[in-house]
Each structure stands twice: as C-alpha cells, then as structure tokens.
Short mmCIF file of C-alpha atoms in Angstrom, two decimals:
data_model
loop_
_atom_site.label_atom_id
_atom_site.label_comp_id
_atom_site.label_asym_id
_atom_site.label_seq_id
_atom_site.Cartn_x
_atom_site.Cartn_y
_atom_site.Cartn_z
CA MET V 14 -25.06 -5.97 6.28
CA ALA V 15 -23.23 -5.05 3.08
CA GLU V 16 -25.04 -5.43 -0.23
CA ILE V 17 -23.14 -7.45 -2.86
CA LEU V 18 -23.53 -6.19 -6.42
CA ALA V 19 -21.91 -7.50 -9.59
CA VAL V 20 -19.39 -5.27 -11.38
CA GLY V 21 -21.89 -4.45 -14.14
CA GLU V 22 -24.50 -3.19 -11.67
CA ALA V 23 -22.44 -1.41 -9.04
CA MET V 24 -20.86 1.70 -10.59
CA GLU V 25 -23.47 4.35 -9.79
CA GLN V 26 -24.02 3.16 -6.21
CA ALA V 27 -20.28 2.96 -5.63
CA LEU V 28 -19.78 6.49 -6.92
CA ALA V 29 -22.58 7.83 -4.74
CA LEU V 30 -21.04 6.27 -1.63
CA LEU V 31 -17.55 7.58 -2.41
CA ARG V 32 -18.80 11.09 -3.17
CA GLY V 33 -20.68 11.02 0.14
CA GLY V 34 -17.51 10.25 2.09
CA ASP V 35 -18.20 6.55 2.50
CA VAL V 36 -16.26 3.40 1.54
CA VAL V 37 -16.78 0.61 -0.98
CA ALA V 38 -15.12 -2.81 -1.24
CA ILE V 39 -13.94 -3.34 -4.80
CA PRO V 40 -12.18 -6.10 -6.77
CA THR V 41 -8.68 -5.51 -8.11
CA GLU V 42 -6.27 -7.86 -9.83
CA THR V 43 -4.41 -8.36 -6.51
CA VAL V 44 -6.94 -8.70 -3.66
CA TYR V 45 -10.20 -6.93 -2.80
CA GLY V 46 -9.65 -3.34 -1.65
CA LEU V 47 -11.61 -1.15 0.76
CA ALA V 48 -11.78 2.06 -1.22
CA GLY V 49 -12.40 5.65 -0.18
CA ASP V 50 -11.77 8.97 -1.93
CA ALA V 51 -8.11 9.71 -1.07
CA THR V 52 -8.84 13.45 -0.98
CA ASN V 53 -11.78 13.13 1.45
CA GLY V 54 -10.76 12.97 5.11
CA ILE V 55 -14.07 11.50 6.23
CA GLY V 56 -13.89 8.72 3.64
CA VAL V 57 -10.28 7.91 4.52
CA ALA V 58 -11.09 7.90 8.24
CA ARG V 59 -13.89 5.41 7.54
CA ILE V 60 -11.36 3.05 5.96
CA PHE V 61 -9.34 3.01 9.17
CA GLU V 62 -12.51 2.67 11.26
CA ALA V 63 -13.94 -0.23 9.24
CA LYS V 64 -10.64 -2.13 9.22
CA GLY V 65 -9.54 -1.27 12.76
CA ARG V 66 -6.27 -0.20 11.13
CA PRO V 67 -3.53 1.67 13.06
CA ARG V 68 -3.30 5.30 11.93
CA PHE V 69 0.50 5.09 11.61
CA ASN V 70 0.13 2.49 8.81
CA PRO V 71 -0.03 4.32 5.44
CA LEU V 72 -2.40 3.47 2.59
CA ILE V 73 -1.85 3.01 -1.13
CA ALA V 74 -3.46 5.64 -3.36
CA HIS V 75 -4.73 4.14 -6.61
CA VAL V 76 -4.65 6.27 -9.75
CA GLY V 77 -6.34 5.95 -13.11
CA ASP V 78 -3.54 7.08 -15.43
CA MET V 79 -0.06 8.60 -15.51
CA ALA V 80 -1.41 12.15 -15.65
CA MET V 81 -3.22 11.61 -12.35
CA ALA V 82 -0.14 9.95 -10.87
CA GLU V 83 2.08 12.90 -11.80
CA ARG V 84 -0.39 15.38 -10.31
CA HIS V 85 0.11 13.71 -6.94
CA ALA V 86 3.75 12.55 -6.86
CA LEU V 87 7.18 13.51 -8.16
CA PHE V 88 8.68 10.89 -10.47
CA ASP V 89 12.42 10.34 -10.90
CA PRO V 90 13.44 8.73 -14.23
CA LEU V 91 13.74 5.19 -12.81
CA SER V 92 10.35 5.31 -11.06
CA LYS V 93 8.80 6.63 -14.29
CA ARG V 94 10.38 3.72 -16.18
CA LEU V 95 8.97 1.22 -13.69
CA ALA V 96 5.52 2.78 -13.95
CA LEU V 97 5.52 2.71 -17.73
CA THR V 98 6.70 -0.93 -17.71
CA PHE V 99 4.39 -2.42 -15.06
CA TRP V 100 1.30 -0.18 -14.86
CA PRO V 101 -1.53 -0.97 -14.82
CA GLY V 102 -0.69 -3.94 -12.62
CA PRO V 103 0.38 -5.17 -9.20
CA LEU V 104 3.26 -2.72 -8.63
CA THR V 105 3.21 0.10 -6.05
CA LEU V 106 5.79 2.89 -6.13
CA VAL V 107 6.69 4.96 -3.08
CA LEU V 108 7.42 8.49 -4.29
CA PRO V 109 7.87 12.02 -2.93
CA GLN V 110 4.55 13.80 -2.66
CA ARG V 111 3.90 16.71 -5.01
CA PRO V 112 3.21 19.76 -2.83
CA GLY V 113 -0.46 20.71 -2.65
CA ASN V 114 -1.60 17.43 -4.18
CA GLY V 115 -4.85 17.34 -2.17
CA ILE V 116 -4.26 13.84 -0.75
CA HIS V 117 -5.52 13.68 2.83
CA PRO V 118 -2.67 13.30 5.37
CA LEU V 119 -4.28 10.16 6.84
CA VAL V 120 -3.46 8.36 3.57
CA THR V 121 0.27 8.96 3.95
CA ALA V 122 0.39 8.62 7.77
CA GLY V 123 2.31 11.88 8.02
CA LEU V 124 5.11 10.76 5.67
CA ASP V 125 6.45 13.06 2.95
CA THR V 126 6.05 10.19 0.47
CA ILE V 127 3.00 8.59 -1.13
CA ALA V 128 2.49 5.00 -2.30
CA LEU V 129 0.86 4.91 -5.77
CA ARG V 130 -0.53 2.07 -7.86
CA MET V 131 -2.52 1.92 -11.09
CA PRO V 132 -5.08 -0.92 -11.05
CA ARG V 133 -6.94 -2.63 -13.87
CA GLY V 134 -10.64 -3.31 -14.32
CA PHE V 135 -13.45 -1.95 -12.18
CA GLY V 136 -11.09 0.03 -9.95
CA ALA V 137 -9.64 1.90 -12.92
CA ASP V 138 -13.12 2.67 -14.25
CA LEU V 139 -14.26 3.88 -10.84
CA ILE V 140 -11.25 6.19 -10.45
CA ALA V 141 -11.86 7.65 -13.91
CA ARG V 142 -15.48 8.41 -13.05
CA LEU V 143 -14.63 9.82 -9.60
CA GLY V 144 -11.74 11.94 -10.86
CA HIS V 145 -9.71 11.41 -7.68
CA PRO V 146 -7.30 8.72 -6.48
CA LEU V 147 -8.77 5.98 -4.30
CA ALA V 148 -7.14 5.01 -1.04
CA ALA V 149 -7.70 1.27 -0.98
CA PRO V 150 -5.98 -1.11 1.45
CA SER V 151 -7.03 -4.75 1.46
CA ALA V 152 -10.71 -5.25 2.36
CA ASN V 153 -10.29 -7.17 5.61
CA SER V 154 -10.00 -6.47 9.33
CA SER V 155 -6.53 -5.13 10.08
CA GLY V 156 -3.96 -7.87 10.52
CA LYS V 157 -6.24 -10.62 9.23
CA ILE V 158 -6.21 -12.63 6.01
CA SER V 159 -6.72 -10.56 2.86
CA ALA V 160 -9.92 -11.23 0.91
CA THR V 161 -9.81 -12.61 -2.64
CA THR V 162 -13.59 -12.97 -3.13
CA ALA V 163 -16.57 -10.71 -2.47
CA GLN V 164 -18.01 -13.34 -0.13
CA ALA V 165 -14.86 -13.27 2.02
CA VAL V 166 -15.13 -9.48 2.27
CA ALA V 167 -18.78 -9.66 3.30
CA ALA V 168 -18.08 -12.34 5.91
CA ASP V 169 -15.48 -10.11 7.55
CA LEU V 170 -16.48 -6.47 6.97
CA GLY V 171 -20.14 -6.94 6.01
CA PRO V 172 -21.60 -5.41 9.21
CA ARG V 173 -19.34 -2.34 8.88
CA ILE V 174 -19.73 -1.34 5.23
CA LYS V 175 -22.61 -0.85 2.79
CA LEU V 176 -21.41 -2.25 -0.55
CA VAL V 177 -19.16 -5.00 -1.89
CA VAL V 178 -18.61 -5.02 -5.64
CA ASP V 179 -18.32 -8.61 -6.86
CA GLY V 180 -15.78 -9.14 -9.63
CA GLY V 181 -15.18 -12.82 -8.90
CA ALA V 182 -12.01 -14.30 -7.48
CA THR V 183 -8.98 -12.02 -7.87
CA PRO V 184 -6.49 -13.40 -10.42
CA VAL V 185 -3.19 -12.55 -8.68
CA GLY V 186 -4.27 -13.29 -5.11
CA LEU V 187 -1.39 -11.40 -3.44
CA GLU V 188 -1.05 -7.69 -2.71
CA SER V 189 1.15 -5.55 -4.93
CA THR V 190 4.93 -5.47 -4.90
CA ILE V 191 6.12 -2.20 -3.30
CA ILE V 192 9.26 -0.49 -4.62
CA LYS V 193 11.06 2.69 -3.59
CA VAL V 194 13.84 4.41 -5.53
CA GLU V 195 16.44 6.09 -3.32
CA GLY V 196 19.00 7.79 -5.56
CA ALA V 197 20.91 4.98 -7.24
CA VAL V 198 19.36 2.34 -4.94
CA LEU V 199 16.21 0.34 -5.67
CA ARG V 200 14.50 -1.01 -2.54
CA LEU V 201 11.93 -3.80 -2.26
CA LEU V 202 9.71 -2.74 0.65
CA ARG V 203 7.18 -5.55 0.19
CA PRO V 204 7.31 -8.53 -2.17
CA GLY V 205 4.07 -9.09 -4.02
CA GLY V 206 2.34 -9.91 -7.27
CA ILE V 207 5.33 -9.07 -9.49
CA ALA V 208 8.42 -11.14 -8.70
CA ALA V 209 11.59 -9.29 -7.75
CA GLU V 210 13.46 -11.06 -10.54
CA GLU V 211 11.06 -9.64 -13.12
CA ILE V 212 11.65 -6.10 -11.88
CA GLU V 213 15.42 -6.59 -11.79
CA ALA V 214 15.38 -7.90 -15.36
CA ALA V 215 13.33 -4.92 -16.56
CA VAL V 216 15.66 -2.26 -15.14
CA GLY V 217 19.00 -4.11 -14.98
CA MET V 218 19.45 -3.38 -11.26
CA GLU V 219 19.52 -5.47 -8.12
CA LEU V 220 16.77 -4.92 -5.58
CA LEU V 221 17.80 -4.33 -2.00
CA ARG V 222 15.42 -5.79 0.58
CA GLY V 223 13.79 -3.66 3.28
CA GLY V 224 13.42 0.03 3.97
CA ALA V 225 15.55 2.56 5.76
CA THR V 226 12.90 3.02 8.49
CA ASP V 227 10.37 0.70 10.12
CA ILE V 228 7.12 1.63 8.33
CA GLU V 229 7.57 3.24 4.92
CA ALA V 230 4.69 1.54 3.14
CA PRO V 231 1.70 -0.75 3.76
CA GLY V 232 2.26 -4.40 4.62
CA MET V 233 5.43 -3.86 6.67
CA LEU V 234 3.96 -4.69 10.10
CA GLY V 235 5.59 -7.73 11.72
CA SER V 236 2.29 -9.52 12.33
CA HIS V 237 -0.16 -9.38 9.44
CA TYR V 238 -2.40 -11.54 7.21
CA ALA V 239 -3.10 -13.76 10.23
CA PRO V 240 -5.82 -16.43 10.61
CA GLY V 241 -7.38 -17.23 13.97
CA ALA V 242 -5.31 -20.44 14.13
CA ALA V 243 -1.61 -20.41 14.85
CA MET V 244 0.69 -21.00 11.86
CA ARG V 245 3.69 -23.36 11.81
CA LEU V 246 5.93 -22.97 8.78
CA ASN V 247 8.26 -25.33 6.87
CA ALA V 248 6.52 -28.31 8.45
CA GLY V 249 8.01 -31.72 7.77
CA THR V 250 5.43 -33.48 9.97
CA VAL V 251 1.81 -32.93 10.91
CA GLY V 252 0.87 -32.93 14.59
CA ALA V 253 -2.34 -34.21 16.13
CA GLY V 254 -5.28 -31.94 15.31
CA GLU V 255 -3.31 -29.73 12.92
CA ALA V 256 -4.57 -28.67 9.50
CA LEU V 257 -2.06 -28.85 6.65
CA LEU V 258 -1.41 -26.31 3.89
CA GLY V 259 0.56 -28.19 1.27
CA PHE V 260 2.66 -27.28 -1.74
CA GLY V 261 3.76 -29.48 -4.63
CA GLY V 262 3.85 -33.26 -4.72
CA GLN V 263 5.86 -34.18 -1.63
CA ARG V 264 3.84 -34.50 1.60
CA ALA V 265 4.75 -33.87 5.21
CA ALA V 266 4.89 -37.00 7.33
CA GLY V 267 1.51 -37.87 8.81
CA TRP V 268 -0.40 -35.71 6.34
CA ARG V 269 -3.25 -38.19 6.02
CA ASN V 270 -4.09 -37.58 9.68
CA ALA V 271 -4.39 -33.81 9.25
CA ALA V 272 -7.62 -32.25 10.49
CA ALA V 273 -7.97 -30.65 7.03
CA PHE V 274 -5.73 -30.48 3.98
CA LEU V 275 -5.43 -28.16 0.99
CA ASN V 276 -2.64 -27.98 -1.58
CA LEU V 277 -1.66 -24.53 -2.88
CA SER V 278 -0.49 -26.13 -6.12
CA GLU V 279 -0.12 -29.86 -6.76
CA THR V 280 2.23 -29.12 -9.65
CA GLY V 281 4.39 -26.65 -7.69
CA ASP V 282 3.21 -23.66 -9.74
CA LEU V 283 3.98 -20.55 -7.68
CA ARG V 284 1.51 -18.36 -9.55
CA GLU V 285 -1.29 -20.83 -8.80
CA ALA V 286 -0.09 -21.01 -5.19
CA ALA V 287 -0.19 -17.22 -4.87
CA SER V 288 -3.73 -17.02 -6.21
CA ASN V 289 -4.89 -19.72 -3.74
CA LEU V 290 -2.96 -18.60 -0.65
CA PHE V 291 -5.42 -16.40 1.24
CA ALA V 292 -8.56 -18.35 0.29
CA PHE V 293 -6.97 -21.63 1.40
CA MET V 294 -5.72 -20.09 4.66
CA GLN V 295 -9.27 -18.93 5.38
CA GLU V 296 -10.75 -22.33 4.55
CA LEU V 297 -8.30 -24.19 6.80
CA ASP V 298 -8.94 -21.65 9.56
CA ARG V 299 -12.64 -22.52 9.36
CA SER V 300 -11.81 -26.20 9.93
CA GLY V 301 -11.49 -25.54 13.65
CA ALA V 302 -7.84 -26.65 13.84
CA ARG V 303 -5.85 -24.71 16.43
CA THR V 304 -2.73 -24.79 14.24
CA ILE V 305 -2.15 -24.75 10.48
CA ALA V 306 1.08 -26.50 9.50
CA VAL V 307 2.55 -25.26 6.21
CA GLU V 308 4.81 -27.30 3.97
CA PRO V 309 7.92 -25.54 2.62
CA VAL V 310 7.42 -23.18 -0.31
CA PRO V 311 10.49 -22.22 -2.38
CA PHE V 312 11.64 -18.59 -2.21
CA ASP V 313 12.29 -17.99 -5.90
CA GLY V 314 9.94 -15.87 -8.02
CA LEU V 315 6.55 -15.32 -6.41
CA GLY V 316 7.66 -17.67 -3.63
CA GLU V 317 9.32 -14.69 -1.96
CA ALA V 318 5.97 -12.92 -1.63
CA ILE V 319 4.19 -16.11 -0.53
CA ASN V 320 6.79 -16.71 2.18
CA ASP V 321 6.58 -13.07 3.26
CA ARG V 322 2.82 -13.41 3.84
CA LEU V 323 3.24 -16.75 5.61
CA SER V 324 5.96 -15.44 7.92
CA ARG V 325 3.86 -12.43 8.92
CA ALA V 326 0.82 -14.67 9.44
CA ALA V 327 2.92 -16.89 11.72
CA ALA V 328 4.51 -14.03 13.70
CA PRO V 329 3.55 -13.45 17.35
CA ARG V 330 0.25 -11.57 17.33
CA ASP V 331 1.51 -8.78 19.59
CA ILE V 332 3.99 -7.54 16.93
#
C-alpha cells in the first residue's frame, strides 16, 4: 500500500523513486498527478500500467521553467505569449516537439507534438531537483474520477504505487485547459482550470473548439472522469434512489427524497463548484446510489470545463 508523506517530508523519497524509474503521486494546483520521469521509458510505462491507461492517449509533460520548455518544444510567438501570461498555472500548450528532446515516445503517443505545462508548488520543486520534465496525468485509474486529495489517490491507486505526496486538497480542482496554436487559429482542445474567456481576453482572439483529429491531447476520450454510478445531467427532477449533485439555490423537484445530496456551490460560484466537482462526485458515488442526477450548471466561464467533465462522466462507458 502506498505511503502518504506530507510535502515537507517527501522530496528525497520522491526523487529516489523517480530516478529509479518508478512513479510518485504528487499534488498540483489542478488535481493530483501520477508522475514519472518523462525521459525514462520504464517510469513512463509504469504510469500507464498503474492507471490502466490506453497507450494511444498522450501524457502532459510538466516543466520547471521556460528554458526547460524550450529545450523540449518549438514555440511560435502566440504560444510563447500564452506561456508567459499563464505559466506557472493550469494551462497546457500542445507544441511541435524539438528534435532530439529526449522525451520518451510513450509520453507523446507517437505524435509529433508534445503537451507542456508548468506547475506551481511541490511539482515545480521536484522538477527542478530532478532536472527533467515529469510526465504526470491525473493520479486515478484510467477513465475514473480525478483525485483532488492524497486520500483519494491512495484509495484508488494505493496498491499499485509506493508514495503519495500529501499537499492537501488541490485549489483548482479541474485539470488544465489545453490549447493548440495552428497558424492563425487558436484551438481549445480541452476546457479546464483557466476559462476560455480569460484566454481570449489575453490574446484578443477567439478560441475554436475541438481538434483537427480525434486524440491530440489528454482528456479527449469520449468516456472519462466516470464514477461507478450512472450520471444523469441537467436533471429537473430526482428519481427514486438517485443521489443529487446540486448547483446554486434552485433545487430539482423531489430533491429532499434523494439518496444523498451535495451542492457544488450554494451561491452559484463556478470556481467553488470546480474545486468541489471530483470530490463530491466520489462522495455521492460512495452513497450506493445507482444513478447520480446533476442539476444544470451554466456554461459560461469555468462552467464550460465543469460541463465537459460531467458530459464525459455521463457518456456510455464503452466510448
């Protein structure tokens, strides 16, 4: 079973595991990540093994600074502007790989691009000490709910990994926003912890939704972030035996009869809702309800990312 160590106690053990080709679950500002040395094929393979992740699904490589980022990817002026504006933070950029960058091909799933992000906190310190980028998808079994606490990681992956670094609950609670620049076009491949409107305001360009191909970046699988229970979205009523995931102050009809009830944000604050989303989904899943009904969440701001995660959680599980 994985050992849980606080951030202040975990650095040397985490480094030893990474240098030995093993993996470590670490806190980031978005969700907990399952980290391996992105240049070490054994470590990267262990990420896929521990998560049960399909090999065609690429990983994000996390860097410590712009110098490291530019050693591994080729930046056009707009991507560089986005990086300088939003890094460190919950933004991932999909960029052409720099030839001979040393990143293991498993990280990029055979693509000629690489997804890069610069995290804050323990992850940044760990990358600086290691000297290599960290491949770090969310620290959960593939397709399941992302973990926002060390305890959630241990409950899921504990038997398959050795160390979880405990940095408390993650402040953003959603994975990063993923952007790709294609000439004069700016594409949103995955909504996330930075709202599309904020990015559009920073660069004065409209974001186009979706990629040119099916899987260009992590988080683009049709079914993802799924609890054991079925999910029913935009619920105006609550059925017998259903749990209810609420939002704001207006309740679905019959809500008092729900098997369990949690409100993402009583005040309708989308940032609070984002930070609570995965933890509340997990808690309602543990209630034993066969279905979780979800009240409508608006699509503006971070609501786009929240609805993206909910729609993938509710998708047929064979997608």
